[in-house]
mmCIF file of C-alpha atoms in Angstrom:
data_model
loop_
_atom_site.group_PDB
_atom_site.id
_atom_site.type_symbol
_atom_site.label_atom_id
_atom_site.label_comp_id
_atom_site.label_asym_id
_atom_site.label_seq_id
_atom_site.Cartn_x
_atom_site.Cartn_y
_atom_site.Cartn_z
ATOM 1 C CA UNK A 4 166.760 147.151 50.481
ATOM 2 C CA UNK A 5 169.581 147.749 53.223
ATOM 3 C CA UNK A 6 172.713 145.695 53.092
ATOM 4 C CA UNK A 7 171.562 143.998 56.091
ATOM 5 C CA UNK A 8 168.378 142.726 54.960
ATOM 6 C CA UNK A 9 169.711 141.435 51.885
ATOM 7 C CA UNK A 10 172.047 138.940 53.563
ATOM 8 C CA UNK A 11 169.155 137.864 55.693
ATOM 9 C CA UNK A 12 167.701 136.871 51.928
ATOM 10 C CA UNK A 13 170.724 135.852 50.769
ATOM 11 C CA UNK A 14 171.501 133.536 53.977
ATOM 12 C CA UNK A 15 167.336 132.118 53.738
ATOM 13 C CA UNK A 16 168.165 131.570 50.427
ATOM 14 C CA UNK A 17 171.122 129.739 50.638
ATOM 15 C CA UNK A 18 169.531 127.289 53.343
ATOM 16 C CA UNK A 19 166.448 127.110 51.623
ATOM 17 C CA UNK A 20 168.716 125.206 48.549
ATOM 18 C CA UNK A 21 170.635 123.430 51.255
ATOM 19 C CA UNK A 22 169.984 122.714 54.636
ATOM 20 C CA UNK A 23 172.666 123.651 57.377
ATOM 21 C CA UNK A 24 175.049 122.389 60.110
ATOM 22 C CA UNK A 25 174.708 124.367 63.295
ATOM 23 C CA UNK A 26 178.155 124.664 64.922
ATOM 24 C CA UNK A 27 176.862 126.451 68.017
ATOM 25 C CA UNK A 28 179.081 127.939 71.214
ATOM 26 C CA UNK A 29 178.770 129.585 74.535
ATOM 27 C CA UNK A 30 176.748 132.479 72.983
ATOM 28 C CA UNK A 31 174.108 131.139 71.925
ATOM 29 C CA UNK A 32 172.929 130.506 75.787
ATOM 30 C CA UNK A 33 174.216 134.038 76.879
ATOM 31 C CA UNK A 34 170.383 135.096 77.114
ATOM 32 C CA UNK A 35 169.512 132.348 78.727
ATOM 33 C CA UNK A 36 171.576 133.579 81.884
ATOM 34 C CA UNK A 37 174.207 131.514 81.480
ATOM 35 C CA UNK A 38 177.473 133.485 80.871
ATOM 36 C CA UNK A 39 180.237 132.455 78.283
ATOM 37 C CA UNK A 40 182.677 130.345 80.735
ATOM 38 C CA UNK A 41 185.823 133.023 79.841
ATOM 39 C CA UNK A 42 183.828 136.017 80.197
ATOM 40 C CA UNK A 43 183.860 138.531 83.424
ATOM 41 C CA UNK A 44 181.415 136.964 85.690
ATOM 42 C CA UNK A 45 181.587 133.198 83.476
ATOM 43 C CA UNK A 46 183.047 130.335 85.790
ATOM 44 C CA UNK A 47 186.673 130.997 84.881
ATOM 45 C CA UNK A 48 186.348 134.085 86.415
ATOM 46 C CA UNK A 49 185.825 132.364 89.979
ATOM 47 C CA UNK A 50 187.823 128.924 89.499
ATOM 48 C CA UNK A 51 190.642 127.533 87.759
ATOM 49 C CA UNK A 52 190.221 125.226 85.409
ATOM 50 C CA UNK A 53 193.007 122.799 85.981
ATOM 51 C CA UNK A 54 192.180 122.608 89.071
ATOM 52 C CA UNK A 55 188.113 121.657 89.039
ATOM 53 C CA UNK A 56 187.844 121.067 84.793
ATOM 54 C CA UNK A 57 190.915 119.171 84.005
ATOM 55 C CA UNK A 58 191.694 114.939 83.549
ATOM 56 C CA UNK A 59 194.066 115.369 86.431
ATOM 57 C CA UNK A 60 191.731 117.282 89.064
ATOM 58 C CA UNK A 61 188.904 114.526 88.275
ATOM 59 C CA UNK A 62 191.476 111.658 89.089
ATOM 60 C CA UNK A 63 193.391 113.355 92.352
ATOM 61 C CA UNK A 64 190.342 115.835 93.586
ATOM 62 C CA UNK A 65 187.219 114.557 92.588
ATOM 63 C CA UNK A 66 185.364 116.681 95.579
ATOM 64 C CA UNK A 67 186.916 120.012 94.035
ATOM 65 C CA UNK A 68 185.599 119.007 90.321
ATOM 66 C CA UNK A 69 182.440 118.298 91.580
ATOM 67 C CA UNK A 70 181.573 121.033 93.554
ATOM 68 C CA UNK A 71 182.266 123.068 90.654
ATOM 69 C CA UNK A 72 180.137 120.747 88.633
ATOM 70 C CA UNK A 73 177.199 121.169 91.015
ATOM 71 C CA UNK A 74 177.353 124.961 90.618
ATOM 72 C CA UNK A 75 177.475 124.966 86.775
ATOM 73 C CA UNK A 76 174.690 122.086 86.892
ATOM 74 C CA UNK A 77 172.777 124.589 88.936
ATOM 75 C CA UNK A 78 173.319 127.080 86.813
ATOM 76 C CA UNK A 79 172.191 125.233 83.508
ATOM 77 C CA UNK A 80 168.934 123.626 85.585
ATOM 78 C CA UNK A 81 167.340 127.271 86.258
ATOM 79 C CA UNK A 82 168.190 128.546 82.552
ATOM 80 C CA UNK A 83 165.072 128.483 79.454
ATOM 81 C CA UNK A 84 165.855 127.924 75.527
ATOM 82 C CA UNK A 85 166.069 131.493 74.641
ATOM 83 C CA UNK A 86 164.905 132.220 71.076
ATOM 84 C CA UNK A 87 168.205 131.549 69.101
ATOM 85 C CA UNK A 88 167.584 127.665 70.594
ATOM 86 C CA UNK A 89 163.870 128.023 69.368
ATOM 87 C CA UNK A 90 164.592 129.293 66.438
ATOM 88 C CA UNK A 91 166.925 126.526 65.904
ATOM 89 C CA UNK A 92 164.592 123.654 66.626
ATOM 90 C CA UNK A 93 162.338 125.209 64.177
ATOM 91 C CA UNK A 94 164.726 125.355 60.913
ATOM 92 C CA UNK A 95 165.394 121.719 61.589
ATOM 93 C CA UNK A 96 161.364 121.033 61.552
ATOM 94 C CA UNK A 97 161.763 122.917 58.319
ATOM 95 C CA UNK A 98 164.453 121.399 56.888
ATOM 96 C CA UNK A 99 166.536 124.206 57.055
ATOM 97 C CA UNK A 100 169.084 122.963 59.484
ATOM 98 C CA UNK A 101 170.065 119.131 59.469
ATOM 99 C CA UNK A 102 172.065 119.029 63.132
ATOM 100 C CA UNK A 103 173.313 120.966 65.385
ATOM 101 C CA UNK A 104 176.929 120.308 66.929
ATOM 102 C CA UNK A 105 177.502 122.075 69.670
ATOM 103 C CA UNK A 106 179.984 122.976 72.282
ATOM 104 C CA UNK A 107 177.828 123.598 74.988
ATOM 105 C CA UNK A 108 176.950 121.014 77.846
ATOM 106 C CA UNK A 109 173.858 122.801 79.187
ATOM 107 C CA UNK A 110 170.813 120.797 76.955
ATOM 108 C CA UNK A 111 169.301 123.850 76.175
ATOM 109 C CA UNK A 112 169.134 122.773 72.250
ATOM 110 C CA UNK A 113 167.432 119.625 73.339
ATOM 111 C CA UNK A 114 164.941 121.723 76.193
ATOM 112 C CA UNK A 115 163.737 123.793 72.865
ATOM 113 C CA UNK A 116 162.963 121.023 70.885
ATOM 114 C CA UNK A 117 166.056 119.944 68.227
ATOM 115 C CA UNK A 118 166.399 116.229 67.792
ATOM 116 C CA UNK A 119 169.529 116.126 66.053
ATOM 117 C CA UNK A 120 172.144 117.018 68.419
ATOM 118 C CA UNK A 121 175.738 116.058 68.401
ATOM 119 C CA UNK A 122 177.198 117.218 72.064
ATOM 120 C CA UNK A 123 180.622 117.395 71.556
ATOM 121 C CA UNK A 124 181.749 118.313 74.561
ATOM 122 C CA UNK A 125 179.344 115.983 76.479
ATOM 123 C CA UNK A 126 176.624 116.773 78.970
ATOM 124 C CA UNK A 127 176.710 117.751 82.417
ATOM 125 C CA UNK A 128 173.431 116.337 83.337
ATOM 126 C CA UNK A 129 174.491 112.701 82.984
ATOM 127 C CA UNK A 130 177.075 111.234 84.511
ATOM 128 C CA UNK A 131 179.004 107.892 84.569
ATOM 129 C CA UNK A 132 181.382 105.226 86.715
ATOM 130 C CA UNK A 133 185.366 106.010 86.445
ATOM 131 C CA UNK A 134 185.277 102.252 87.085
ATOM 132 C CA UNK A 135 183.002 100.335 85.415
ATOM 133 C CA UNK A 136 181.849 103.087 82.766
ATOM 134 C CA UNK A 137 177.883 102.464 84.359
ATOM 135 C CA UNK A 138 176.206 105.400 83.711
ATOM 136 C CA UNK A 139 175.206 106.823 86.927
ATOM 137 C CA UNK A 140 172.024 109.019 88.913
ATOM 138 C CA UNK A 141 172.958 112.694 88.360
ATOM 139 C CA UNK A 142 170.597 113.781 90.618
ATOM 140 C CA UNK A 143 171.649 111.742 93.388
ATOM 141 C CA UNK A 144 174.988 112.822 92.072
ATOM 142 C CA UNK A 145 174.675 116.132 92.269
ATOM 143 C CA UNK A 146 173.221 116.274 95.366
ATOM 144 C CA UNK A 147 176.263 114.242 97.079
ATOM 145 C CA UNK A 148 178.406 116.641 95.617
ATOM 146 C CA UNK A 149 176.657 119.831 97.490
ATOM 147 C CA UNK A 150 177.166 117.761 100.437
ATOM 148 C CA UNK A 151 180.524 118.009 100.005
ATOM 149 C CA UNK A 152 180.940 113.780 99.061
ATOM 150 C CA UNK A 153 181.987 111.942 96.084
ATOM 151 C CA UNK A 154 179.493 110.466 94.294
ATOM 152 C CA UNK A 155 180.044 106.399 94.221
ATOM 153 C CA UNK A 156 178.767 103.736 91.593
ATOM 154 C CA UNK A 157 176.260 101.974 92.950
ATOM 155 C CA UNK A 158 177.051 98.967 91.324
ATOM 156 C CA UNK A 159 180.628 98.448 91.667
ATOM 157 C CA UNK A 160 181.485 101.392 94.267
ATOM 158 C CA UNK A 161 183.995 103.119 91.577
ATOM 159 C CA UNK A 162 183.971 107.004 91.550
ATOM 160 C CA UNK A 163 181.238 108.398 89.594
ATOM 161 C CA UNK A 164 182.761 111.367 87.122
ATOM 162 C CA UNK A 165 180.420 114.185 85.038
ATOM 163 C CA UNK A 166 180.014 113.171 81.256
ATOM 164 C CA UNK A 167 181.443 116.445 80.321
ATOM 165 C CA UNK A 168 184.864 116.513 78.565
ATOM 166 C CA UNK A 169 187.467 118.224 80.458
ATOM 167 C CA UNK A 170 190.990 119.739 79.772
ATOM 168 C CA UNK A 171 193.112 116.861 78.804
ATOM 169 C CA UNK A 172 190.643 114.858 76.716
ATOM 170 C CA UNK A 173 189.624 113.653 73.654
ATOM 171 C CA UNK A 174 186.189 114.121 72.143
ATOM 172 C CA UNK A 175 183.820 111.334 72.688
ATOM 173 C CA UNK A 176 183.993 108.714 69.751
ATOM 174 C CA UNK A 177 180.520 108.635 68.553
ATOM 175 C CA UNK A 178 180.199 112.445 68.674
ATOM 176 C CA UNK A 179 183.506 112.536 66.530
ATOM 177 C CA UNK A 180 181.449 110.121 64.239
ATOM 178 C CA UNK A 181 178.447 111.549 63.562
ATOM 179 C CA UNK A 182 180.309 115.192 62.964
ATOM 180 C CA UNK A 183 181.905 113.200 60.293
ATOM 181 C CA UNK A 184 179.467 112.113 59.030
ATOM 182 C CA UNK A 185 177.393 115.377 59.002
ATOM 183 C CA UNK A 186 180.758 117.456 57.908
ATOM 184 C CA UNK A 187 181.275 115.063 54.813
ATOM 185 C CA UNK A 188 177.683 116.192 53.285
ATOM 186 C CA UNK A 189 177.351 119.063 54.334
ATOM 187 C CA UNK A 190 177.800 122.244 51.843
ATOM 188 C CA UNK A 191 176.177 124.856 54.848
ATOM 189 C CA UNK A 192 176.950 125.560 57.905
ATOM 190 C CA UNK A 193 175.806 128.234 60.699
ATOM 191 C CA UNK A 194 178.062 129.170 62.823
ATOM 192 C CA UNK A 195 177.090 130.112 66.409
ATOM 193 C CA UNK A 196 177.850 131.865 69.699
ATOM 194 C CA UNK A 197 181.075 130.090 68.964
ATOM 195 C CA UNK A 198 184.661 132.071 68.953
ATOM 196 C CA UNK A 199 186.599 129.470 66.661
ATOM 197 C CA UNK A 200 189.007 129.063 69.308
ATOM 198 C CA UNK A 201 188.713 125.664 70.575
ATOM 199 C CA UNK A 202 189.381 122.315 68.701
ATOM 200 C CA UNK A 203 188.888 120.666 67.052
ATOM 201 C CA UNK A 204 185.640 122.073 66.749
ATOM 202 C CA UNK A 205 186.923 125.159 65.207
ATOM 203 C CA UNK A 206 188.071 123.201 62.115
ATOM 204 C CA UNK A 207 184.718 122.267 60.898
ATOM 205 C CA UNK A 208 183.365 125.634 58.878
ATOM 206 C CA UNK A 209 186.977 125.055 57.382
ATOM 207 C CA UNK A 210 186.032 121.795 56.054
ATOM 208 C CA UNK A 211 183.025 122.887 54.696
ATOM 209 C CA UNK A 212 184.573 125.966 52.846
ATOM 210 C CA UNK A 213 187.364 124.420 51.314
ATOM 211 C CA UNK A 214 184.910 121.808 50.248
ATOM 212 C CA UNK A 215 183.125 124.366 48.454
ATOM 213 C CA UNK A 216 180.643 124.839 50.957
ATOM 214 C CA UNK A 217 178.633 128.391 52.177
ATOM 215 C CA UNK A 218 179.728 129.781 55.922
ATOM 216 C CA UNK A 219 177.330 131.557 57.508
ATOM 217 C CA UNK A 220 178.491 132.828 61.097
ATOM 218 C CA UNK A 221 176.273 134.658 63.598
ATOM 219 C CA UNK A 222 178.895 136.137 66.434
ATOM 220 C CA UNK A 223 178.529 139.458 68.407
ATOM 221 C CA UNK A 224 182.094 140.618 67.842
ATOM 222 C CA UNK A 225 185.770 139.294 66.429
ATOM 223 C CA UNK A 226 185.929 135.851 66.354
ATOM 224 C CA UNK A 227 189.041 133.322 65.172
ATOM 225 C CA UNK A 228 186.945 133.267 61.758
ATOM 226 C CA UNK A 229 188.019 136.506 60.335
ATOM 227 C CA UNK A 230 187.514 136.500 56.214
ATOM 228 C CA UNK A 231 186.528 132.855 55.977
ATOM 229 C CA UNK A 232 182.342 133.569 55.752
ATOM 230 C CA UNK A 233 180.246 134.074 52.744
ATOM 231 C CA UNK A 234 177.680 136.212 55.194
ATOM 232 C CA UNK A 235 178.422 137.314 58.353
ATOM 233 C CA UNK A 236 175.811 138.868 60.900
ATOM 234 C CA UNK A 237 177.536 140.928 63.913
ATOM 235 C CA UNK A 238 174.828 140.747 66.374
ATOM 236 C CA UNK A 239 173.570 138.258 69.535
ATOM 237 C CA UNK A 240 172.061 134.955 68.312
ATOM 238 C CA UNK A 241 169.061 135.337 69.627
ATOM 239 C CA UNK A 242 168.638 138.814 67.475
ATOM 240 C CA UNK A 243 169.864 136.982 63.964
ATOM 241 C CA UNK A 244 167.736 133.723 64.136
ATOM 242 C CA UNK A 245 164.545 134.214 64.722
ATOM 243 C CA UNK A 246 164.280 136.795 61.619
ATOM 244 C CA UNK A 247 166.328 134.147 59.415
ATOM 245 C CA UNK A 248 164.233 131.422 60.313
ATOM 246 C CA UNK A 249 161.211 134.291 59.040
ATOM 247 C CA UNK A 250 162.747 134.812 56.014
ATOM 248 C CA UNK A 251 163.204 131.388 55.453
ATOM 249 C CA UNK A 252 159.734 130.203 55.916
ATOM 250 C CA UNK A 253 158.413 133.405 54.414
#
């Protein structure tokens, strides 16, 4: 047996005793078309975030942070699950995966089928009133905003804003709840697609080590989680699961 195929046993095994948190990142949609945000090509790349991502572009340029919005909306709309989402959904049917948490704002975990889905960083296909907190009509939404306009409540005529989180704020309460809730029984987690960069998601396969929990990260490269797995798999998401959720069920 290679080295490599005995940490695909060893990782089935471990979430066949317990299931997993998914702690999941900007990879895992890579093969769904949608570049990582930071990457050559990604939306960073072409825009600066303070001025179309940040708390202080939504409140004195709306237009700007919208018309960004619209493009990454776009972008997200044409994309599929690819199979690391698929494969995903299908540990949690087996029990092999309790939630995922993820990063991403794109719904491509709930397109493929998970149910339990903590979005951390909010979603950029709903939106809601600056004013009155009303959520809103992203469609109409986004289709004021490739007119160039400012989408408006139409209940109390406030600004209407992307439920994404942007630079400057907080993670939304109930997500922060749940991932509490999830962190403080879980003794697995998967991480994802996800550089361990950002917080304070980055602090959660932390928690779950020093609470005498497994790691298991699945990243394509060096990540901020250098020596802290029990198994580590070097290779695109969408490679790794599918063939752990095999030896899982197998």
């Amino acid at each position: 047996m290679s080295a490599l195929e005995g940490a695909y046993r060893e990782a089935a095994r471990i979430l066949k005793r317990t299931p997993a948190v998914a702690l999941t990142g900007a990879g895992v949609s890579v093969a769904s078309g949608i570049p990582d945000f930071r990457s050559p090509g990604g939306l960073w790349s072409r825009h600066d975030p303070a001025e179309v991502a940040s708390l202080q572009a939504l409140r004195t340029n709306p237009a700007a942070v919208w018309r960004f919005m619209a493009e990454a909306y776009d972008m997200f709309a044409a994309a599929l699950p690819n199979p690391a989402h698929l494969a995903l959904a299908a540990m949690e049917r087996e029990g092999l995966v309790s939630a995922v948490v993820t990063q991403n704002i794109d719904s491509l975990h709930q397109r493929a089928g998970s149910r339990e889905v903590v979005e951390f960083h909010g979603n950029g296909a709903r939106c809601r009133c600056m004013r009155c907190a009303r959520e809103g009509d992203a469609s109409a939404a986004y289709g004021a905003a490739r007119e160039g306009r400012v989408p408006l409540c139409g209940e109390c005529g406030g600004t209407l804003r992307p439920d994404v989180v942007f630079f400057g704020e907080g993670i939304p309460p109930q997500a922060l709840r749940r991932t509490e809730e999830l962190v403080r029984f879980a003794e697995c987690i998967l991480v994802v697609g996800t550089s361990g960069e950002v917080m304070p998601a980055n602090t959660l396969p932390y928690r779950i080590k020093n609470s005498g929990g497994f790691v298991i990260e699945i990243n394509l490269g060096p990540t901020g989680y250098a020596g802290l797995p029990d198994i580590r798999f070097d290779a695109p998401a969408e490679v790794v699961l599918p063939h752990l959720y095999e030896c899982s069920v197998s």
